[in-house]
PDB file of C-alpha atoms in Angstrom:
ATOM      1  CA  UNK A   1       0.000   0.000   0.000  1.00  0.00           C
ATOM      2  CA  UNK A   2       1.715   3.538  -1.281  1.00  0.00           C
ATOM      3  CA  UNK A   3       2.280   5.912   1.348  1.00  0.00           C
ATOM      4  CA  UNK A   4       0.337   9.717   0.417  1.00  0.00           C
ATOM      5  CA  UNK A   5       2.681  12.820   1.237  1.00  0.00           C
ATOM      6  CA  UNK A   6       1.289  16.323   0.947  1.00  0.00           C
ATOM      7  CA  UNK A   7       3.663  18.513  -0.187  1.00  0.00           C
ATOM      8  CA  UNK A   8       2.948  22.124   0.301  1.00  0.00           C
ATOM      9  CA  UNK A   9       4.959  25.097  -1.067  1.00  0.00           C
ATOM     10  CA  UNK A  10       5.157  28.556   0.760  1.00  0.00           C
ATOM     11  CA  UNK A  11       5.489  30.637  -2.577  1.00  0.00           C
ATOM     12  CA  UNK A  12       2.752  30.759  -5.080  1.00  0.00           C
ATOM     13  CA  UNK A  13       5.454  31.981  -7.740  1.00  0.00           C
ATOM     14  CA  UNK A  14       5.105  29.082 -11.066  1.00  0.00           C
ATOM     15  CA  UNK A  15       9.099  29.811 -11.193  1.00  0.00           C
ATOM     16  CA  UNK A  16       9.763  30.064  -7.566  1.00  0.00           C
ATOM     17  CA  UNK A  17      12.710  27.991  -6.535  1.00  0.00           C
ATOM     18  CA  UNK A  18      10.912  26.452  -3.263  1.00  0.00           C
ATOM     19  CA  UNK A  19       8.894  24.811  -6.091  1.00  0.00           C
ATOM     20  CA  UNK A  20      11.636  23.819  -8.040  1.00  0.00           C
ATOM     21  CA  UNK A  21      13.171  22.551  -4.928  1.00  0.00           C
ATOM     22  CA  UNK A  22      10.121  20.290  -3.889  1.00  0.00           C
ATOM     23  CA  UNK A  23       9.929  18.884  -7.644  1.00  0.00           C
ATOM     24  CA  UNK A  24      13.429  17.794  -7.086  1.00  0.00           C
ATOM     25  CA  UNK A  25      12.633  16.361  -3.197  1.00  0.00           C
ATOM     26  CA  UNK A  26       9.861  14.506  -4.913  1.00  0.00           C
ATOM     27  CA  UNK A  27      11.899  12.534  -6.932  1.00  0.00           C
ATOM     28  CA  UNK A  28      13.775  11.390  -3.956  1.00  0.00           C
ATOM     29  CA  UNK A  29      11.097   9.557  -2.296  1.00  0.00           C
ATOM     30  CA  UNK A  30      11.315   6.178  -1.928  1.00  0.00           C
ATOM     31  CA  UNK A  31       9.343   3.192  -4.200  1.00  0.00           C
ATOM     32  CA  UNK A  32       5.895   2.921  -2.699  1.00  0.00           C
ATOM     33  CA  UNK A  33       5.844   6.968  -1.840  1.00  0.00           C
ATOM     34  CA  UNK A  34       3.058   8.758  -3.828  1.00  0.00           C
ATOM     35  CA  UNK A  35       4.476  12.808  -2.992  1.00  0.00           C
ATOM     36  CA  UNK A  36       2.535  15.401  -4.887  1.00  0.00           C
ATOM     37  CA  UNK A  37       2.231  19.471  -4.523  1.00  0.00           C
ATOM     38  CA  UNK A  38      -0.983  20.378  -2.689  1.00  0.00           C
ATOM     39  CA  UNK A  39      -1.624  23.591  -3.955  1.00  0.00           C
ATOM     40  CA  UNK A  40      -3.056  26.491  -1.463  1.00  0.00           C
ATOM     41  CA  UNK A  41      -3.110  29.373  -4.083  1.00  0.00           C
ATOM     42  CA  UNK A  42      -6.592  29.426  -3.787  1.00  0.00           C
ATOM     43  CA  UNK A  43      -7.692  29.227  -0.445  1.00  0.00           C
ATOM     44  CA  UNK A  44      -9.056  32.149   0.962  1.00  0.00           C
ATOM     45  CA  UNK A  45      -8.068  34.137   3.760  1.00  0.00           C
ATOM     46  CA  UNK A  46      -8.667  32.182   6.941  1.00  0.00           C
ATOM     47  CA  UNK A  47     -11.655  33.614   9.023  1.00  0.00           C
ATOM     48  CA  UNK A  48     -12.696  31.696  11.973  1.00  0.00           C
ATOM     49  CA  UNK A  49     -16.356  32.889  11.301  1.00  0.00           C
ATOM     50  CA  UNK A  50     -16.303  29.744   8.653  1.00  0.00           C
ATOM     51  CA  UNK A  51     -15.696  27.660  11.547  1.00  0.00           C
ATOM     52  CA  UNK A  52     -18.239  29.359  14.262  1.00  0.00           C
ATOM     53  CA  UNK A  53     -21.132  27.042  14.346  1.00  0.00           C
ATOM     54  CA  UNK A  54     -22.910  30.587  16.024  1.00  0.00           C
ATOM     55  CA  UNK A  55     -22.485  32.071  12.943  1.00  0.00           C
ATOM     56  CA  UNK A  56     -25.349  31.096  10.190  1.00  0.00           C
ATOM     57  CA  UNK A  57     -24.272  33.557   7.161  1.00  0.00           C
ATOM     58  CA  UNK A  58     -20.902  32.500   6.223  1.00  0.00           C
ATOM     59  CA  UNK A  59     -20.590  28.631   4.947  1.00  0.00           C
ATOM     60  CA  UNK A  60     -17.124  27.220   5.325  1.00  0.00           C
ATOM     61  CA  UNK A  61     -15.789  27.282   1.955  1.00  0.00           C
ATOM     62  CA  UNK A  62     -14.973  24.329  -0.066  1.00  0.00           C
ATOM     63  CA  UNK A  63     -11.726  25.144  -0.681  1.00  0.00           C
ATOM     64  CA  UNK A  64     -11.196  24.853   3.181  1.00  0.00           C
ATOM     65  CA  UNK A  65     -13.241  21.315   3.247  1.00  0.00           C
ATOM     66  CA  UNK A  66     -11.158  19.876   0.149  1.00  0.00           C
ATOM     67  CA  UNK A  67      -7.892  21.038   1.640  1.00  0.00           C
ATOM     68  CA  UNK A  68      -8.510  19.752   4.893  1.00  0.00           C
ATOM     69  CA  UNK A  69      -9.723  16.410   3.616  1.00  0.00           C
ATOM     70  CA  UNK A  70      -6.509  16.050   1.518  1.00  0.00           C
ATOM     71  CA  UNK A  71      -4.290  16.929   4.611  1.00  0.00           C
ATOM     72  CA  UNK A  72      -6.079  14.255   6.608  1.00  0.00           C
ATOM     73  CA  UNK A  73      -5.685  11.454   4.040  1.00  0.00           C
ATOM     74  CA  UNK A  74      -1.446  12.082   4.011  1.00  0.00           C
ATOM     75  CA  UNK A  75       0.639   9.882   6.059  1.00  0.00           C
ATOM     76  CA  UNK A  76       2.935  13.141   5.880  1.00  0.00           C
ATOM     77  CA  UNK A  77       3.651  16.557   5.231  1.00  0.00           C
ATOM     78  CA  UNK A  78       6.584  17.951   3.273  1.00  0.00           C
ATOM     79  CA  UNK A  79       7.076  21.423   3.993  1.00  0.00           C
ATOM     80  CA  UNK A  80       9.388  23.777   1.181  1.00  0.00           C
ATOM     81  CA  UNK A  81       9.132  27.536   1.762  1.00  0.00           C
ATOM     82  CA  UNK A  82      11.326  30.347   0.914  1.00  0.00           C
ATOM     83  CA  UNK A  83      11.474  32.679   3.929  1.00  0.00           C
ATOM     84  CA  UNK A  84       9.866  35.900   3.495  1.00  0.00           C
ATOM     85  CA  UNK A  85      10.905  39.117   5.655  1.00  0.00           C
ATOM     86  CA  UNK A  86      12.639  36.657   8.397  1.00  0.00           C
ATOM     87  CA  UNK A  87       9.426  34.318   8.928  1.00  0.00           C
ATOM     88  CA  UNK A  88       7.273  32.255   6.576  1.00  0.00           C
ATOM     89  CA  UNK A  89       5.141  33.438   3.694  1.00  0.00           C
ATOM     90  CA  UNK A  90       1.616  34.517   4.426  1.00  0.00           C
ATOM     91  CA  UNK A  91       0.097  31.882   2.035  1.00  0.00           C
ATOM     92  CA  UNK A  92       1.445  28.710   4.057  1.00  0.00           C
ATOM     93  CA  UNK A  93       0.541  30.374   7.289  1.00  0.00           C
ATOM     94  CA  UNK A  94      -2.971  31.028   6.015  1.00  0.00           C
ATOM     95  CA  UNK A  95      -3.331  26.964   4.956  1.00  0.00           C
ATOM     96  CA  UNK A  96      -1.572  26.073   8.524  1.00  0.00           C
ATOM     97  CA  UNK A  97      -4.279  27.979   9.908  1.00  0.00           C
ATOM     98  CA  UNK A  98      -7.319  26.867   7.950  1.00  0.00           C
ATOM     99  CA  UNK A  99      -5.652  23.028   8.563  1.00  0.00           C
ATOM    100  CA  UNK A 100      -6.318  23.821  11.632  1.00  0.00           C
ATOM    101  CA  UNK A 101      -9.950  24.498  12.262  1.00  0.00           C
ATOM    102  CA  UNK A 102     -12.295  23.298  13.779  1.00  0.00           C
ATOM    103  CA  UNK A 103     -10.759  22.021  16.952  1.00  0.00           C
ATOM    104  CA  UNK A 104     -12.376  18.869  17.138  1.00  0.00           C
ATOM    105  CA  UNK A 105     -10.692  17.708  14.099  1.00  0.00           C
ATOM    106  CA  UNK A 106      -7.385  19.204  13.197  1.00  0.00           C
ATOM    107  CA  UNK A 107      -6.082  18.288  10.112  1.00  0.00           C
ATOM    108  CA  UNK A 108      -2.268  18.446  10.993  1.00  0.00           C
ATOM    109  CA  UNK A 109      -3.080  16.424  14.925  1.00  0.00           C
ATOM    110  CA  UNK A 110      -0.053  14.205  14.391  1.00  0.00           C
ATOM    111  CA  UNK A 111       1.132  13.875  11.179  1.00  0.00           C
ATOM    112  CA  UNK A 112       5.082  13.331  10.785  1.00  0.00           C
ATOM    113  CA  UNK A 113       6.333  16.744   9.031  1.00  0.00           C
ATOM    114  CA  UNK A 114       9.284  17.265   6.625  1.00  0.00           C
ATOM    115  CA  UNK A 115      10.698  21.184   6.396  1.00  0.00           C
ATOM    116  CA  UNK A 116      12.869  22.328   3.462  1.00  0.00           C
ATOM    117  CA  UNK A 117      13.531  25.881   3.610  1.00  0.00           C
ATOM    118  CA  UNK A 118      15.682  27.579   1.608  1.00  0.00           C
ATOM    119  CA  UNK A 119      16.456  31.874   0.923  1.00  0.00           C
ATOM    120  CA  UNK A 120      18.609  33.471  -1.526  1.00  0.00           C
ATOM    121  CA  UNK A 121      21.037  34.617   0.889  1.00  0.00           C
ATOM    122  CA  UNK A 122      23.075  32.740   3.276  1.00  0.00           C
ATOM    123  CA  UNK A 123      20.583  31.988   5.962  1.00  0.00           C
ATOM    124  CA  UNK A 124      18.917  29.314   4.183  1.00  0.00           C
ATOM    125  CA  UNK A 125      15.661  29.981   5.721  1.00  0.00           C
ATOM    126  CA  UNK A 126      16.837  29.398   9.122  1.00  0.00           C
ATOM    127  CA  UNK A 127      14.126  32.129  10.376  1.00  0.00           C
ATOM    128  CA  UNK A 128      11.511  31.148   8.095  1.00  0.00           C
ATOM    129  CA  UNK A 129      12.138  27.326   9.163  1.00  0.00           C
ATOM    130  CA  UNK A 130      12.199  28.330  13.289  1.00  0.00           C
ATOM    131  CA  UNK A 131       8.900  29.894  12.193  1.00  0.00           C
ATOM    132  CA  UNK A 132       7.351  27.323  10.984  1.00  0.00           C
ATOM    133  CA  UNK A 133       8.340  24.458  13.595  1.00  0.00           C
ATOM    134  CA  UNK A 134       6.905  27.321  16.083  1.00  0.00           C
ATOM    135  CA  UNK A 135       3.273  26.923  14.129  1.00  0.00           C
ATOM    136  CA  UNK A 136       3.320  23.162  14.278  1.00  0.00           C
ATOM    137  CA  UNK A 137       4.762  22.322  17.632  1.00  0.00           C
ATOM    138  CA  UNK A 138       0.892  23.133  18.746  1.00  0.00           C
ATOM    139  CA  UNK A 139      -0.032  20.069  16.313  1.00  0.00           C
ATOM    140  CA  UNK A 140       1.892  17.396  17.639  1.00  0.00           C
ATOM    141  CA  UNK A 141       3.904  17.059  14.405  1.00  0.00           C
ATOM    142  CA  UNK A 142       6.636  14.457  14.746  1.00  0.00           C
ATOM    143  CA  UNK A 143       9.746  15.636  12.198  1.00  0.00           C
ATOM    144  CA  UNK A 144      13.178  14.478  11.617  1.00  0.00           C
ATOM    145  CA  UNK A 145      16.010  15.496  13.893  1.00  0.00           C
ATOM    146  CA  UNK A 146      19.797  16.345  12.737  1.00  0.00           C
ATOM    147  CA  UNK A 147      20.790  17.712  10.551  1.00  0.00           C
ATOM    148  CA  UNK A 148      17.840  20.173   9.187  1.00  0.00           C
ATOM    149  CA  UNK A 149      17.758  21.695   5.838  1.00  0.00           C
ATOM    150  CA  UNK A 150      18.583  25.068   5.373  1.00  0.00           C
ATOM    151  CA  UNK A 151      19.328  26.055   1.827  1.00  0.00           C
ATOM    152  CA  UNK A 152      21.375  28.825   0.977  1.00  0.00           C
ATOM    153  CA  UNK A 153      21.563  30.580  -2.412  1.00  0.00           C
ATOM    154  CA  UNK A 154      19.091  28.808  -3.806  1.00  0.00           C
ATOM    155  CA  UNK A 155      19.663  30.995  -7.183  1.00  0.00           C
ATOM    156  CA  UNK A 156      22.757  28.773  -7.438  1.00  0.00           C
ATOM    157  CA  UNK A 157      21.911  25.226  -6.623  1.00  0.00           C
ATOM    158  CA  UNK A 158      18.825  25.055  -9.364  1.00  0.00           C
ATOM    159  CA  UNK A 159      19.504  24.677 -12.800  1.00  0.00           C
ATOM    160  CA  UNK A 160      17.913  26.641 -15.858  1.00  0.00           C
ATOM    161  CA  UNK A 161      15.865  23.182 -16.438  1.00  0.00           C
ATOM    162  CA  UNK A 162      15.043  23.447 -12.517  1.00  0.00           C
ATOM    163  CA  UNK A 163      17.077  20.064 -11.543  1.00  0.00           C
ATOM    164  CA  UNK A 164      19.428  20.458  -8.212  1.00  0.00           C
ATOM    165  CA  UNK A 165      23.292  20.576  -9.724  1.00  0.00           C
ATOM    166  CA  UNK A 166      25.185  20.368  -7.053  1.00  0.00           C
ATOM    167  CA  UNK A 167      25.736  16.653  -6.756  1.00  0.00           C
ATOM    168  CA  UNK A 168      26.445  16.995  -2.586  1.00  0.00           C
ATOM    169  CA  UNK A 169      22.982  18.923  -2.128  1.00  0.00           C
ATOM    170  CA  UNK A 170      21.247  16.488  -3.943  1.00  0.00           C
ATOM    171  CA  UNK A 171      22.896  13.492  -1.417  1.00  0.00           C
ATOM    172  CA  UNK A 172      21.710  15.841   1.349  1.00  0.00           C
ATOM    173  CA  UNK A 173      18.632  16.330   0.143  1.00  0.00           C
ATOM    174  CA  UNK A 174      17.929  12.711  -0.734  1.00  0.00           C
ATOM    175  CA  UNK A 175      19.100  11.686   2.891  1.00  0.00           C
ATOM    176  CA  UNK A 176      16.633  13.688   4.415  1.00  0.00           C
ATOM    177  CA  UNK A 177      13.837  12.753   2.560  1.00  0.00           C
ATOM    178  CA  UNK A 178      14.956   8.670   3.258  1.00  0.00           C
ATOM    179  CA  UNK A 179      14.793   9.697   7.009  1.00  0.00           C
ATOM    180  CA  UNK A 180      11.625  11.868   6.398  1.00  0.00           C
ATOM    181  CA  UNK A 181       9.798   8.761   5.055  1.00  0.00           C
ATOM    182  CA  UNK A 182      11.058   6.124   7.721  1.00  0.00           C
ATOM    183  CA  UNK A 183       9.363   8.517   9.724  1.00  0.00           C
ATOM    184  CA  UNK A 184       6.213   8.159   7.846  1.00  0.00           C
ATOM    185  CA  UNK A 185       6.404   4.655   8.420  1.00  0.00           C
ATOM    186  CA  UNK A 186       7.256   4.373  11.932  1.00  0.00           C
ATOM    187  CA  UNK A 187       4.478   6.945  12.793  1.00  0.00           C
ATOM    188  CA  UNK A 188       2.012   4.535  10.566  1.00  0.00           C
ATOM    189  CA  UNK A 189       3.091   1.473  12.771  1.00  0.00           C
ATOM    190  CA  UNK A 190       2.386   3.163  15.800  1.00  0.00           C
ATOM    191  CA  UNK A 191      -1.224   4.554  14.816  1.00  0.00           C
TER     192      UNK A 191
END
């Protein structure tokens, strides 16, 4: 039976490198893995009115149902976000909220995580990365220890046909996402 990873990228840029990168961590999954981009371009602004059962007028959207249902059917969760102005983008905080409504059934309650970040300067998305292990602790997110993955001038690891060149961040990369699925199964033998 395949294991299902969401894999969710904090830039909504069609040339970003985050999304380059995750194409490439994709391809590194093991046999059996089914990994695929869960797109939250489209979900709207999170408003915990949706959510109120006191409040009548405003429906939860579908776009909240769908992406919550798809979040709940992963065995895991492959974060890849750029950092934005020291923390994560708006657009992957938005879904981390919306995955997390209504309290009685969390999408993210326990679901091993993966986090990728990467900036164009040196940093890697170390701030952007803190950030976002700061949003999920409340979840109960199992991840991988040491080492994490901070990527640092992206500009130069990608490409022009979007592939990872260096050979010893593609090892890295590959490592982590071995350890990020044994993980996934050890997490699914537990449950």
């Amino acid at each position: 039976m395949s294991k299902n990873v969401s894999v969710l990228v904090g830039s909504l840029r069609r040339g970003s490198y985050a999304r380059k990168i995750a194409h490439n961590a994709i391809g590194y999954f093991p046999e059996g893995y089914d990994a695929r981009i869960v797109e939250i371009r489209d979900l709207p602004l999170y408003d915990f009115d949706y959510d109120d059962p006191e409040v009548t007028d405003k429906p939860t959207p579908p776009e909240y149902t769908q992406f919550r249902e798809i979040i709940q059917a992963a065995d895991g969760v492959l974060f890849v976000t750029p950092e934005n102005n020291r923390t994560i983008p708006a657009c992957l905080k938005n879904a981390i909220d919306i995955g997390s409504k209504p309290n009685s059934d969390v999408a993210w309650k326990g679901l091993p995580a993966g986090i990728i970040s990467h900036s164009v300067g040196r940093m890697g998305g170390y701030s952007s990365q803190k950030n976002l292990r700061l949003a999920l602790s409340y979840f109960d997110m199992p991840a991988p220890g040491q080492p994490e993955v901070f990527l640092s001038q992206s500009p130069t690891l990608v490409d022009q046909d979007g592939h990872i060149s260096q050979d010893s961040t593609v090892q890295f990369l590959r490592d982590y996402i071995l350890r990020f699925a044994r993980l996934i199964e050890d997490q699914d033998s537990v449950r």
